[in-house]
Amino acid sequence: MHTPNARPKRSGAPIDYAGYVLIAPGYIVYFAFLFVPLLIGMYYSFTDYNFYAKPEFVGLHNYTRLLHDELFGRAVYNTFIYSLFSILPQMALGLLLAVLLNGKIAGRVFARASIYVPNVTSMVAVSMIWLWIYDPSLGILNRLLRTFGLDPVQWLYDPGTAMGAIIAMSIWKSLGYTMIVYLAGLQSIPSSLYEAARVDGASRIRQFFAITIPMLKPTTFFILVMSCINSFMVFEQVNILTNGGPLNSTTTIVHQIYLRGFQDFQMGYASAMAMVLFLITLLITILNFRLGNQGNDLDAD
Amino acid sequence: MRIKFGSASLSTVVLLLISLIMLFPFLLMIVTSLKTMGEIQSPTFSFIPKKWLFENYALAMSRGDWLRYFYNSFVVSAITVIFSLIFNSMAGYAFARLRFPGRNVLFFSVLIGIMVPPQTTMIPTFLMMKLFPFVGGNNWQGAGGFGFINSYMGLVLPFIAGSFGIFMCRQYFLNFPRALDEAAQIDGASIYRIFFQIYLPLSKPILATLAIFKATSTWNDYMWPLIMTNTEKMRTVQLGLTIFRSETTVEWNLLMAATTLVVLPLVLLFLAAQKYFVQGIVTTGLK
C-alpha cells in the first residue's frame, strides 16, 4: 500500500503459518454464521419444514407459491417504496447538511452531534418516541393540527399515511449517518480546486455542481450501496409501529419472513422468502456497482 | 466584512434551528416522562411539565424486572465487545501483514459478508442455535432440548466476528510502518509477540472504534433477542420496552421514562467518545 519498502513478490518467500492460527477463531465464527446459514437456508427453501417434523423436500414449490402470494408481492412493493422514499431524501438532506457543516460556522459541533444522536439511539426507542408523536388522540402532531383548526390524521392507522409516517421517522433516524459520511468525503476534496474556481470567478452554486458533486461521486456511491442494503432489511420499526398494518400497507419482506417463520413456523417457505431477499440485495448491489463504476475506479488507493 | 459576518450568523441560526428540530423528539420524550397521566390527557397542552414527577422513573422501572433487563443487555454487550475485539483484530492483523497461501481468497470471502445482512439468514441461524448438539438438553442430533435458546451464548455467538470488524482492523494495520515488524523480527520476536506486544498496544484508536461500534449495535439490537429469547429472565432492555408498550393502556409518561433510561447509556457514550463513533463509520467505508 503506502509503504515504499513493500516486500516484492517472491515465490520462495517464507509462509507465515501463524496467519492461519490468528485467522482461525474469527474466521470459523464468521464462516459458521454466514456461509453455513446461507447454505442451510438455501436447502430449507426447497423443503416443507414446520419445525416439528423432519424437513420434506418439495422442489420449487415454495418459490412457485411465492409467485402467487399476494401478501408477499405487497411486501416486496412496500419494501421498494420504503427504500426509494427514504434513501433519496436522506441523501439529499445529508449532503446539504454536510456542506452546511463543513464551513467554520459557530455552533457546528453542537449541530453535528444533534443530527447524529438519533443514529446512536435504538430503533425500538426511536419507535416508542414516534409512536407517541403519532398518537391519534394525545400525540403532539394531532394536537398541532387541531390548534390550526385542521382535522387530526390517523397517522399509523390509516393505510394512506402509515408508510409515509414510518419513512419520515426512518429519515430522521439515519440522516446523521449520511451527513457524517458526506462530511468525511467533503474533507477529502483538495481546497486548491475551490481556490482555482474562485480565481476563475465561479459562483458558490457553480462550485457545488462543478466540483463538490463530481468529487463526492465515490462517497455518494458508497452511501447508496449501504443504504440500499440497509433499507431492504427494514423490519424493526414496522414490527413495532404498525405490525405491517393497516391492511398490510406497511408489511415488508423481512416482516413477512418473521411472521411466516416465527409465528406460523413455515420455516421452508420463510427461507424461500429470505433467499429472494438475498438475491434482490445482491442484484441491487451489482447494479449499483455497474452504475457507480462507470468511467472511474472506486478504490482509488 | 459586514456581509460575511451577517451570513455567518445567519448560518448559525439555521444550524441551531436544525439542531432543535432533530432534538425535538428527545425533548418531547423527556418532558413527557416527567408529567402526570392527567396532564398528558388534558385538552390543554403545555410543553413544560406543570409538576416535575421524577418518581415516574422509579415507577417505570418497577413495571417488570428492569434491573434484570439492564443486566442482560450489559452482559451481552460486554461479552460481544471483548470477544469481537480479540477475534477481529487477530484476523485483521493476519490479513494485513502475514503471507500465507489462500490469504486473498479468504479475505475476499470476508468481504462478501458485507452483502449478506443477518436478516437474510435469521431463520437458518436460529435453527442452528436451537439444534446445537449437546447444549441446552440436546442430544448429538440436536433434538430433545432448546440448544442455545434463552442463553447468553445464543445472543453473543453469531456476532463476535464479522466482515466489518475484520475489514476495519485490516485497514488500520495496513498503515502501520513495516519497520516496526522488521526491527522486532531481527530481535527474534515471534509473530504472536509482534502482534500482542507491538501491534495491539498501538491500536487503541481502532479498538475503541470497534468496541463502540459493537457495543452500540448489540445494545440496540432488537431482532435477534426477539427471536432467541422468550423468557422474562433473558429479556434485554429493547425487548423490555416493547413489552411495556403492548400492555393494555399505554402509560406514556412511564414508557417515555423507560425509553429515556434505555437511550441514556449510549447517548452518554456518544458524547464522551464522539470521535470514535465517527471514525467507525468513516473507516468501514471510506479511506
Coordinates of C-alpha atoms in Angstrom, one line a residue:
Chain A
M1 CA 0.0 0.0 0.0
H2 CA 1.7 3.2 1.2
T3 CA 4.9 1.6 2.3
P4 CA 7.6 2.1 -0.2
N5 CA 9.5 -0.9 1.1
A6 CA 6.6 -3.3 0.5
R7 CA 8.1 -6.8 0.1
P8 CA 8.4 -7.8 -3.5
K9 CA 6.5 -11.0 -4.5
R10 CA 8.9 -13.9 -4.3
S11 CA 7.9 -17.4 -4.9
G12 CA 10.3 -18.7 -2.3
A13 CA 9.1 -16.3 0.5
P14 CA 8.6 -18.0 3.8
I15 CA 5.0 -18.8 4.7
D16 CA 3.7 -17.3 7.9
Y17 CA 1.8 -20.3 9.3
A18 CA 0.8 -18.2 12.3
G19 CA -1.5 -16.4 9.9
Y20 CA -3.8 -19.4 9.9
V21 CA -3.8 -19.6 13.7
L22 CA -4.6 -15.9 14.1
I23 CA -7.4 -16.0 11.5
A24 CA -8.9 -19.3 12.7
P25 CA -11.2 -18.2 15.6
G26 CA -12.7 -15.2 13.9
Y27 CA -13.0 -16.9 10.5
I28 CA -14.6 -20.0 11.9
V29 CA -17.2 -18.0 13.7
Y30 CA -17.7 -15.8 10.6
F31 CA -18.0 -18.9 8.3
A32 CA -20.3 -20.7 10.7
F33 CA -22.7 -17.8 11.0
L34 CA -22.6 -16.5 7.4
F35 CA -21.9 -19.2 4.8
V36 CA -23.3 -22.2 6.7
P37 CA -26.7 -20.5 7.4
L38 CA -26.8 -19.2 3.8
L39 CA -26.4 -22.8 2.5
I40 CA -28.8 -24.3 5.1
G41 CA -31.3 -21.6 4.2
M42 CA -30.9 -22.4 0.6
Y43 CA -31.6 -26.1 1.4
Y44 CA -34.6 -25.3 3.6
S45 CA -36.1 -23.1 0.8
F46 CA -36.6 -26.3 -1.2
T47 CA -38.4 -28.1 1.7
D48 CA -41.6 -28.1 3.7
Y49 CA -40.4 -27.7 7.2
N50 CA -42.7 -26.9 10.1
F51 CA -40.0 -27.1 12.8
Y52 CA -41.5 -30.2 14.5
A53 CA -41.4 -32.8 11.7
K54 CA -38.3 -33.5 9.6
P55 CA -37.9 -31.2 6.6
E56 CA -39.5 -32.7 3.5
F57 CA -38.1 -32.0 0.0
V58 CA -40.7 -30.2 -2.2
G59 CA -38.6 -28.9 -5.0
L60 CA -39.5 -25.5 -6.3
H61 CA -42.9 -25.5 -4.6
N62 CA -42.1 -22.7 -2.2
Y63 CA -40.9 -20.5 -5.0
T64 CA -43.9 -21.1 -7.2
R65 CA -46.1 -20.4 -4.1
L66 CA -44.3 -17.1 -3.6
L67 CA -45.2 -16.0 -7.1
H68 CA -48.9 -16.3 -6.3
D69 CA -48.6 -14.9 -2.7
E70 CA -50.2 -11.5 -3.0
L71 CA -49.2 -10.6 0.5
F72 CA -45.5 -11.2 -0.3
G73 CA -45.9 -9.2 -3.5
R74 CA -47.3 -6.4 -1.4
A75 CA -44.3 -6.7 0.9
V76 CA -41.9 -6.5 -2.0
Y77 CA -43.7 -3.5 -3.3
N78 CA -43.7 -1.8 0.1
T79 CA -40.0 -2.5 0.6
F80 CA -39.2 -0.9 -2.7
I81 CA -41.4 2.1 -1.9
Y82 CA -39.8 2.4 1.6
S83 CA -36.3 2.2 0.1
L84 CA -36.8 4.7 -2.7
F85 CA -38.5 7.3 -0.5
S86 CA -36.2 7.0 2.4
I87 CA -32.9 6.9 0.6
L88 CA -33.3 9.8 -1.8
P89 CA -34.4 12.5 0.7
Q90 CA -31.9 11.1 3.2
M91 CA -29.0 11.5 0.7
A92 CA -30.1 14.9 -0.5
L93 CA -30.6 16.3 3.1
G94 CA -27.4 14.6 4.3
L95 CA -25.4 16.2 1.6
L96 CA -27.0 19.6 2.2
L97 CA -26.3 19.4 5.9
A98 CA -22.7 18.2 5.3
V99 CA -22.0 21.2 3.1
L100 CA -23.5 23.5 5.6
L101 CA -21.5 22.0 8.5
N102 CA -18.2 21.8 6.5
G103 CA -17.6 25.5 7.0
K104 CA -16.3 27.0 10.2
I105 CA -19.6 28.2 11.4
A106 CA -20.2 28.8 15.1
G107 CA -22.4 26.0 16.6
R108 CA -21.5 23.3 14.1
V109 CA -20.1 20.9 16.7
F110 CA -23.4 21.1 18.5
A111 CA -25.4 20.7 15.3
R112 CA -23.4 17.8 14.2
A113 CA -23.9 16.0 17.4
S114 CA -27.6 16.7 17.5
I115 CA -28.1 15.5 13.9
Y116 CA -26.2 12.3 14.7
V117 CA -27.8 11.4 18.1
P118 CA -30.9 9.7 16.6
N119 CA -28.5 7.3 14.9
V120 CA -27.0 6.0 18.1
T121 CA -30.4 5.5 19.6
S122 CA -32.0 2.1 19.1
M123 CA -34.8 1.6 16.6
V124 CA -37.0 0.4 19.4
A125 CA -36.5 3.6 21.5
V126 CA -37.0 5.8 18.4
S127 CA -40.1 3.9 17.6
M128 CA -41.5 4.4 21.1
I129 CA -40.9 8.2 20.8
W130 CA -42.6 8.4 17.4
L131 CA -45.5 6.3 18.5
W132 CA -46.1 9.0 21.0
I133 CA -45.6 11.8 18.4
Y134 CA -48.1 10.0 16.0
D135 CA -50.6 9.0 18.7
P136 CA -54.0 9.8 17.2
S137 CA -55.7 11.4 20.3
L138 CA -52.9 12.7 22.5
G139 CA -49.9 12.9 20.2
I140 CA -48.2 16.2 19.5
L141 CA -48.8 16.1 15.7
N142 CA -52.5 15.9 16.0
R143 CA -52.6 18.4 18.9
L144 CA -50.8 20.8 16.5
L145 CA -53.2 20.1 13.7
R146 CA -56.2 20.8 16.0
T147 CA -54.8 24.1 17.2
F148 CA -54.7 25.2 13.5
G149 CA -58.3 24.0 13.2
L150 CA -57.4 21.0 10.9
D151 CA -58.7 17.5 11.2
P152 CA -56.5 15.1 13.1
V153 CA -54.8 12.4 11.0
Q154 CA -54.7 8.7 12.0
W155 CA -51.0 8.6 11.1
L156 CA -50.2 4.9 11.8
Y157 CA -53.7 3.7 11.5
D158 CA -54.5 5.0 8.0
P159 CA -53.3 2.9 5.0
G160 CA -52.7 6.2 3.2
T161 CA -50.3 7.7 5.7
A162 CA -48.8 4.8 7.6
M163 CA -45.9 4.1 5.3
G164 CA -45.1 7.8 5.0
A165 CA -45.0 8.1 8.8
I166 CA -42.6 5.2 9.0
I167 CA -40.4 6.7 6.3
A168 CA -40.3 10.1 7.9
M169 CA -39.2 8.6 11.2
S170 CA -36.5 6.5 9.4
I171 CA -35.1 9.5 7.6
W172 CA -34.9 11.4 10.9
K173 CA -33.0 8.5 12.4
S174 CA -30.5 7.8 9.7
L175 CA -29.9 11.4 8.4
G176 CA -26.9 11.7 10.7
Y177 CA -25.2 8.7 9.1
T178 CA -25.4 10.1 5.6
M179 CA -24.3 13.5 6.9
I180 CA -21.2 12.1 8.6
V181 CA -20.1 10.1 5.6
Y182 CA -20.6 13.1 3.3
L183 CA -18.6 15.3 5.7
A184 CA -15.7 12.8 5.5
G185 CA -16.0 12.9 1.8
L186 CA -16.0 16.7 1.7
Q187 CA -12.9 16.9 3.8
S188 CA -11.0 14.8 1.3
I189 CA -11.7 17.3 -1.6
P190 CA -8.5 19.4 -2.0
S191 CA -9.2 23.0 -1.3
S192 CA -7.0 24.0 -4.2
L193 CA -9.8 23.1 -6.5
Y194 CA -12.1 25.6 -4.9
E195 CA -9.4 28.2 -4.9
A196 CA -8.8 27.8 -8.6
A197 CA -12.6 28.0 -9.2
R198 CA -12.7 31.2 -7.2
V199 CA -9.9 32.7 -9.2
D200 CA -11.9 31.9 -12.3
G201 CA -14.9 33.7 -10.8
A202 CA -17.2 30.7 -10.4
S203 CA -20.1 31.2 -8.0
R204 CA -20.7 29.1 -4.9
I205 CA -23.5 27.3 -6.6
R206 CA -21.4 26.7 -9.7
Q207 CA -18.6 25.3 -7.5
F208 CA -21.1 23.0 -5.8
F209 CA -22.2 21.4 -9.0
A210 CA -18.9 21.5 -10.9
I211 CA -16.6 20.4 -8.0
T212 CA -18.4 19.2 -4.9
I213 CA -20.9 16.8 -6.6
P214 CA -18.4 15.1 -9.0
M215 CA -15.7 14.8 -6.4
L216 CA -18.2 13.2 -4.0
K217 CA -19.1 10.5 -6.5
P218 CA -17.3 7.7 -4.7
T219 CA -18.9 8.8 -1.4
T220 CA -22.4 9.0 -2.9
F221 CA -21.9 5.6 -4.4
F222 CA -20.8 4.1 -1.1
I223 CA -23.8 5.6 0.8
L224 CA -26.1 4.4 -1.9
V225 CA -24.9 0.8 -1.7
M226 CA -25.0 0.8 2.1
S227 CA -28.4 2.5 2.3
C228 CA -29.9 0.1 -0.2
I229 CA -28.7 -3.0 1.7
N230 CA -30.0 -1.4 5.0
S231 CA -33.3 -0.3 3.8
F232 CA -34.1 -3.6 2.2
M233 CA -33.8 -5.1 5.7
V234 CA -36.4 -2.8 7.1
F235 CA -38.2 -4.7 9.9
E236 CA -37.9 -3.3 13.4
Q237 CA -39.8 -0.1 13.0
V238 CA -42.5 -1.9 11.0
N239 CA -42.9 -4.6 13.6
I240 CA -43.2 -2.1 16.4
L241 CA -45.1 0.8 14.9
T242 CA -47.7 -0.9 12.8
N243 CA -47.0 -4.7 12.8
G244 CA -47.4 -4.5 9.0
G245 CA -50.9 -2.9 9.0
P246 CA -53.2 -1.2 8.4
L247 CA -54.4 -3.5 5.6
N248 CA -50.9 -4.7 5.0
S249 CA -49.9 -1.3 3.8
T250 CA -46.6 -1.4 5.7
T251 CA -45.6 -5.0 5.7
T252 CA -42.1 -5.6 4.3
I253 CA -40.1 -8.6 3.1
V254 CA -38.3 -9.2 6.4
H255 CA -41.6 -8.7 8.3
Q256 CA -43.1 -11.4 6.2
I257 CA -40.1 -13.7 6.8
Y258 CA -40.5 -13.1 10.5
L259 CA -44.3 -13.8 10.5
R260 CA -44.1 -16.9 8.3
G261 CA -41.0 -18.3 10.0
F262 CA -41.5 -17.5 13.7
Q263 CA -45.3 -17.2 14.0
D264 CA -46.6 -19.7 11.5
F265 CA -43.4 -21.9 11.7
Q266 CA -43.3 -22.3 8.0
M267 CA -39.6 -22.4 8.0
G268 CA -39.2 -23.7 4.5
Y269 CA -41.5 -21.1 3.0
A270 CA -39.9 -18.3 5.0
S271 CA -36.4 -19.5 3.9
A272 CA -37.5 -19.2 0.3
M273 CA -38.5 -15.5 1.0
A274 CA -35.1 -14.9 2.6
M275 CA -33.4 -16.3 -0.5
V276 CA -35.4 -14.0 -2.7
L277 CA -34.5 -11.1 -0.4
F278 CA -30.8 -12.1 -0.6
L279 CA -31.0 -12.2 -4.4
I280 CA -32.7 -8.8 -4.6
T281 CA -30.0 -7.2 -2.4
L282 CA -27.3 -8.9 -4.5
L283 CA -28.8 -7.7 -7.7
I284 CA -29.2 -4.1 -6.5
T285 CA -25.6 -4.1 -5.2
I286 CA -24.3 -5.4 -8.5
L287 CA -26.4 -2.8 -10.3
N288 CA -25.0 -0.1 -8.1
F289 CA -21.5 -1.2 -8.8
R290 CA -22.2 -1.2 -12.5
L291 CA -23.6 2.3 -12.5
G292 CA -21.2 3.6 -9.9
N293 CA -18.0 2.4 -11.5
Q294 CA -18.7 3.8 -14.9
G295 CA -15.5 5.6 -16.0
N296 CA -13.7 5.6 -12.7
D297 CA -12.5 3.0 -10.3
L298 CA -13.9 3.2 -6.8
D299 CA -10.9 2.1 -4.8
A300 CA -8.6 4.9 -5.8
D301 CA -5.8 3.9 -3.4
Chain B
M1 CA -16.8 42.2 6.2
R2 CA -20.2 43.1 7.5
I3 CA -21.9 40.9 4.9
K4 CA -19.7 38.0 5.7
F5 CA -20.4 38.3 9.4
G6 CA -24.1 38.6 8.7
S7 CA -24.2 35.4 6.6
A8 CA -22.1 33.5 9.1
S9 CA -24.5 34.3 12.0
L10 CA -27.5 33.5 9.7
S11 CA -25.9 30.1 9.2
T12 CA -25.5 29.7 12.9
V13 CA -29.2 30.4 13.4
V14 CA -30.1 27.9 10.6
L15 CA -27.9 25.3 12.3
L16 CA -29.4 25.8 15.7
L17 CA -32.9 25.6 14.2
I18 CA -32.0 22.3 12.5
S19 CA -30.5 21.0 15.8
L20 CA -33.7 21.9 17.6
I21 CA -35.8 20.0 15.1
M22 CA -33.5 17.0 15.3
L23 CA -33.5 17.1 19.1
F24 CA -37.2 17.8 19.5
P25 CA -38.4 14.2 19.7
F26 CA -35.9 13.6 22.5
L27 CA -37.0 16.7 24.3
L28 CA -40.6 15.6 24.0
M29 CA -39.6 12.2 25.4
I30 CA -38.0 13.8 28.5
V31 CA -40.8 16.3 29.3
T32 CA -43.4 13.6 28.8
S33 CA -41.5 11.3 31.2
L34 CA -41.9 13.9 33.9
K35 CA -45.7 14.6 33.5
T36 CA -48.7 13.1 35.2
M37 CA -51.0 11.0 33.1
G38 CA -53.7 13.6 34.0
E39 CA -51.6 16.3 32.4
I40 CA -50.8 14.2 29.4
Q41 CA -54.6 13.6 28.8
S42 CA -55.7 17.1 29.5
P43 CA -57.0 19.0 26.4
T44 CA -54.7 22.0 27.1
F45 CA -51.1 21.2 26.1
S46 CA -48.1 22.7 27.7
F47 CA -44.6 21.5 26.7
I48 CA -43.0 22.1 30.1
P49 CA -44.5 19.8 32.8
K50 CA -46.6 21.6 35.4
K51 CA -45.2 19.3 38.1
W52 CA -41.9 17.5 37.6
L53 CA -42.5 13.9 38.6
F54 CA -39.1 12.3 38.9
E55 CA -40.7 9.4 40.7
N56 CA -42.0 8.3 37.3
Y57 CA -38.6 6.8 36.6
A58 CA -38.7 4.6 39.7
L59 CA -42.3 3.7 38.9
A60 CA -41.4 2.8 35.3
M61 CA -38.5 0.6 36.5
S62 CA -40.8 -1.3 38.9
R63 CA -43.0 -2.4 35.9
G64 CA -41.1 -5.5 35.0
D65 CA -37.8 -6.8 36.1
W66 CA -35.8 -3.8 34.7
L67 CA -32.7 -4.5 36.8
R68 CA -32.5 -7.8 35.1
Y69 CA -33.1 -6.4 31.6
F70 CA -30.3 -3.9 32.1
Y71 CA -28.0 -6.5 33.5
N72 CA -28.7 -8.8 30.5
S73 CA -28.1 -6.1 27.9
F74 CA -24.9 -5.1 29.7
V75 CA -23.6 -8.6 29.9
V76 CA -24.4 -9.5 26.3
S77 CA -22.8 -6.2 25.1
A78 CA -19.7 -6.6 27.2
I79 CA -19.0 -10.2 26.1
T80 CA -19.7 -9.4 22.5
V81 CA -17.3 -6.4 22.6
I82 CA -14.5 -8.4 24.3
F83 CA -14.5 -11.3 22.0
S84 CA -15.0 -9.3 18.9
L85 CA -12.0 -7.2 19.8
I86 CA -9.8 -10.2 20.2
F87 CA -11.0 -12.2 17.2
N88 CA -11.3 -9.4 14.7
S89 CA -8.0 -7.7 15.5
M90 CA -6.2 -11.1 15.2
A91 CA -7.7 -11.8 11.8
G92 CA -7.2 -8.2 10.7
Y93 CA -3.6 -8.3 11.5
A94 CA -3.0 -11.6 9.7
F95 CA -4.8 -10.3 6.6
A96 CA -2.8 -7.1 6.7
R97 CA 0.7 -8.3 7.5
L98 CA 1.2 -12.1 7.1
R99 CA 1.9 -14.0 3.9
F100 CA 0.3 -17.4 3.5
P101 CA -1.4 -19.3 0.7
G102 CA -5.1 -18.6 0.4
R103 CA -4.9 -15.3 2.2
N104 CA -6.6 -13.3 -0.6
V105 CA -9.3 -15.9 -1.2
L106 CA -10.1 -15.9 2.5
F107 CA -10.1 -12.1 2.6
F108 CA -12.4 -11.9 -0.4
S109 CA -14.8 -14.3 1.3
V110 CA -14.8 -12.0 4.3
L111 CA -15.8 -9.0 2.2
I112 CA -18.7 -10.9 0.7
G113 CA -20.2 -10.9 4.2
I114 CA -20.9 -7.1 3.9
M115 CA -23.5 -8.0 1.3
V116 CA -25.2 -10.7 3.4
P117 CA -27.2 -8.9 6.2
P118 CA -28.2 -11.0 9.2
Q119 CA -31.9 -10.7 8.3
T120 CA -31.4 -12.9 5.3
T121 CA -30.0 -15.7 7.4
M122 CA -32.0 -15.3 10.6
I123 CA -34.1 -18.5 10.1
P124 CA -31.2 -20.9 9.5
T125 CA -29.1 -19.2 12.2
F126 CA -32.0 -19.6 14.6
L127 CA -32.3 -23.3 13.7
M128 CA -28.6 -23.8 14.1
M129 CA -28.7 -22.3 17.6
K130 CA -31.8 -24.3 18.5
L131 CA -30.4 -27.6 17.2
F132 CA -26.9 -27.2 18.5
P133 CA -25.8 -30.6 19.7
F134 CA -25.0 -31.3 23.3
V135 CA -26.2 -28.0 24.7
G136 CA -29.5 -27.0 26.4
G137 CA -30.5 -30.6 26.8
N138 CA -29.9 -31.5 23.1
N139 CA -28.6 -34.9 22.1
W140 CA -26.0 -35.4 19.4
Q141 CA -28.6 -34.9 16.7
G142 CA -29.6 -31.6 18.2
A143 CA -33.0 -32.9 19.3
G144 CA -34.7 -33.0 22.7
G145 CA -33.7 -29.7 24.2
F146 CA -33.6 -26.0 23.5
G147 CA -30.0 -25.6 22.4
F148 CA -28.8 -22.0 22.8
I149 CA -32.3 -20.6 23.0
N150 CA -32.6 -18.3 26.1
S151 CA -28.9 -18.2 26.7
Y152 CA -26.2 -15.5 26.7
M153 CA -24.2 -17.8 24.3
G154 CA -27.1 -17.7 21.8
L155 CA -27.2 -13.9 21.9
V156 CA -23.5 -13.4 21.6
L157 CA -22.0 -16.2 19.4
P158 CA -23.1 -15.0 15.9
F159 CA -21.8 -11.5 16.5
I160 CA -18.3 -12.0 17.8
A161 CA -16.6 -11.9 14.4
G162 CA -17.7 -10.3 11.2
S163 CA -16.8 -8.6 8.0
F164 CA -16.8 -5.1 9.3
G165 CA -14.6 -5.8 12.3
I166 CA -12.0 -7.8 10.3
F167 CA -12.0 -5.3 7.5
M168 CA -11.7 -2.3 9.8
C169 CA -8.7 -3.8 11.7
R170 CA -7.0 -4.8 8.4
Q171 CA -7.3 -1.3 7.0
Y172 CA -5.8 0.1 10.2
F173 CA -2.9 -2.4 10.3
L174 CA -2.1 -1.8 6.7
N175 CA -1.0 1.7 7.5
F176 CA 1.4 0.6 10.3
P177 CA 5.1 1.2 9.4
R178 CA 6.7 -2.1 8.4
A179 CA 9.9 -1.1 10.0
L180 CA 8.3 -2.0 13.3
D181 CA 7.9 -5.7 12.4
E182 CA 11.3 -5.8 10.8
A183 CA 13.1 -4.5 13.9
A184 CA 11.2 -6.9 16.1
Q185 CA 11.9 -9.8 13.7
I186 CA 15.6 -9.0 13.8
D187 CA 15.4 -9.2 17.6
G188 CA 13.9 -12.7 17.2
A189 CA 10.3 -11.9 18.3
S190 CA 7.7 -14.4 17.1
I191 CA 4.7 -13.2 15.0
Y192 CA 2.4 -13.7 18.1
R193 CA 4.7 -11.5 20.2
I194 CA 4.9 -8.9 17.5
F195 CA 1.1 -8.8 17.3
F196 CA 0.3 -8.8 21.1
Q197 CA 3.2 -6.7 22.2
I198 CA 3.8 -4.2 19.4
Y199 CA 0.6 -4.0 17.3
L200 CA -2.1 -4.3 20.0
P201 CA -0.8 -1.6 22.3
L202 CA -0.5 0.7 19.3
S203 CA -4.0 0.1 18.1
K204 CA -6.1 1.7 20.8
P205 CA -7.9 4.0 18.4
I206 CA -9.2 1.2 16.2
L207 CA -10.0 -1.0 19.2
A208 CA -12.0 1.9 20.7
T209 CA -13.8 2.4 17.4
L210 CA -14.6 -1.3 17.1
A211 CA -15.7 -1.6 20.7
I212 CA -18.1 1.4 20.3
F213 CA -19.4 0.0 17.1
K214 CA -20.1 -3.4 18.6
A215 CA -21.4 -2.0 21.9
T216 CA -23.9 0.2 20.1
S217 CA -25.2 -2.5 17.7
T218 CA -25.5 -5.1 20.5
W219 CA -27.2 -2.8 23.0
N220 CA -29.6 -1.5 20.3
D221 CA -30.4 -4.9 18.7
Y222 CA -34.0 -5.9 18.8
M223 CA -34.5 -8.6 16.1
W224 CA -32.0 -11.2 17.4
P225 CA -33.1 -11.1 21.1
L226 CA -36.7 -11.2 19.9
I227 CA -36.0 -14.5 18.1
M228 CA -33.5 -16.0 20.5
T229 CA -35.3 -15.4 23.9
N230 CA -38.8 -15.9 25.2
T231 CA -38.4 -15.8 28.9
E232 CA -38.6 -12.7 31.1
K233 CA -35.3 -13.7 32.7
M234 CA -33.4 -13.4 29.4
R235 CA -35.1 -10.2 28.2
T236 CA -32.9 -7.3 27.1
V237 CA -33.8 -3.6 27.5
Q238 CA -35.1 -3.3 24.0
L239 CA -37.5 -6.2 24.4
G240 CA -38.5 -4.7 27.8
L241 CA -39.6 -1.5 26.0
T242 CA -41.8 -3.4 23.6
I243 CA -43.4 -5.4 26.4
F244 CA -44.2 -2.1 28.2
R245 CA -45.9 -0.8 25.1
S246 CA -48.0 -3.9 24.5
E247 CA -49.8 -3.6 27.9
T248 CA -53.4 -2.6 27.6
T249 CA -53.4 1.1 28.2
V250 CA -50.1 2.8 27.4
E251 CA -48.9 5.0 30.2
W252 CA -47.0 7.4 28.1
N253 CA -45.1 9.0 31.0
L254 CA -43.8 5.7 32.2
L255 CA -43.0 4.4 28.7
M256 CA -41.1 7.6 28.0
A257 CA -39.2 7.4 31.3
A258 CA -38.1 3.8 30.5
T259 CA -37.2 4.9 26.9
T260 CA -35.1 7.7 28.3
L261 CA -33.2 5.3 30.6
V262 CA -32.6 2.8 27.7
V263 CA -31.3 5.6 25.5
L264 CA -29.2 7.3 28.1
P265 CA -26.1 4.9 28.3
L266 CA -25.4 5.2 24.6
V267 CA -26.0 8.9 24.4
L268 CA -23.5 9.4 27.2
L269 CA -21.1 7.1 25.5
F270 CA -21.6 9.1 22.3
L271 CA -21.0 12.4 24.0
A272 CA -17.9 11.1 25.6
A273 CA -16.4 9.3 22.6
Q274 CA -17.9 11.1 19.5
K275 CA -14.6 10.9 17.7
Y276 CA -14.7 7.1 17.7
F277 CA -18.3 6.9 16.6
V278 CA -17.4 9.0 13.6
Q279 CA -14.2 7.0 13.0
G280 CA -16.2 3.8 12.8
I281 CA -18.4 5.0 10.0
V282 CA -15.6 6.5 8.1
T283 CA -13.1 3.7 8.2
T284 CA -15.5 1.0 7.3
G285 CA -16.3 2.6 4.1
L286 CA -14.0 5.4 3.1
K287 CA -10.4 6.0 3.3

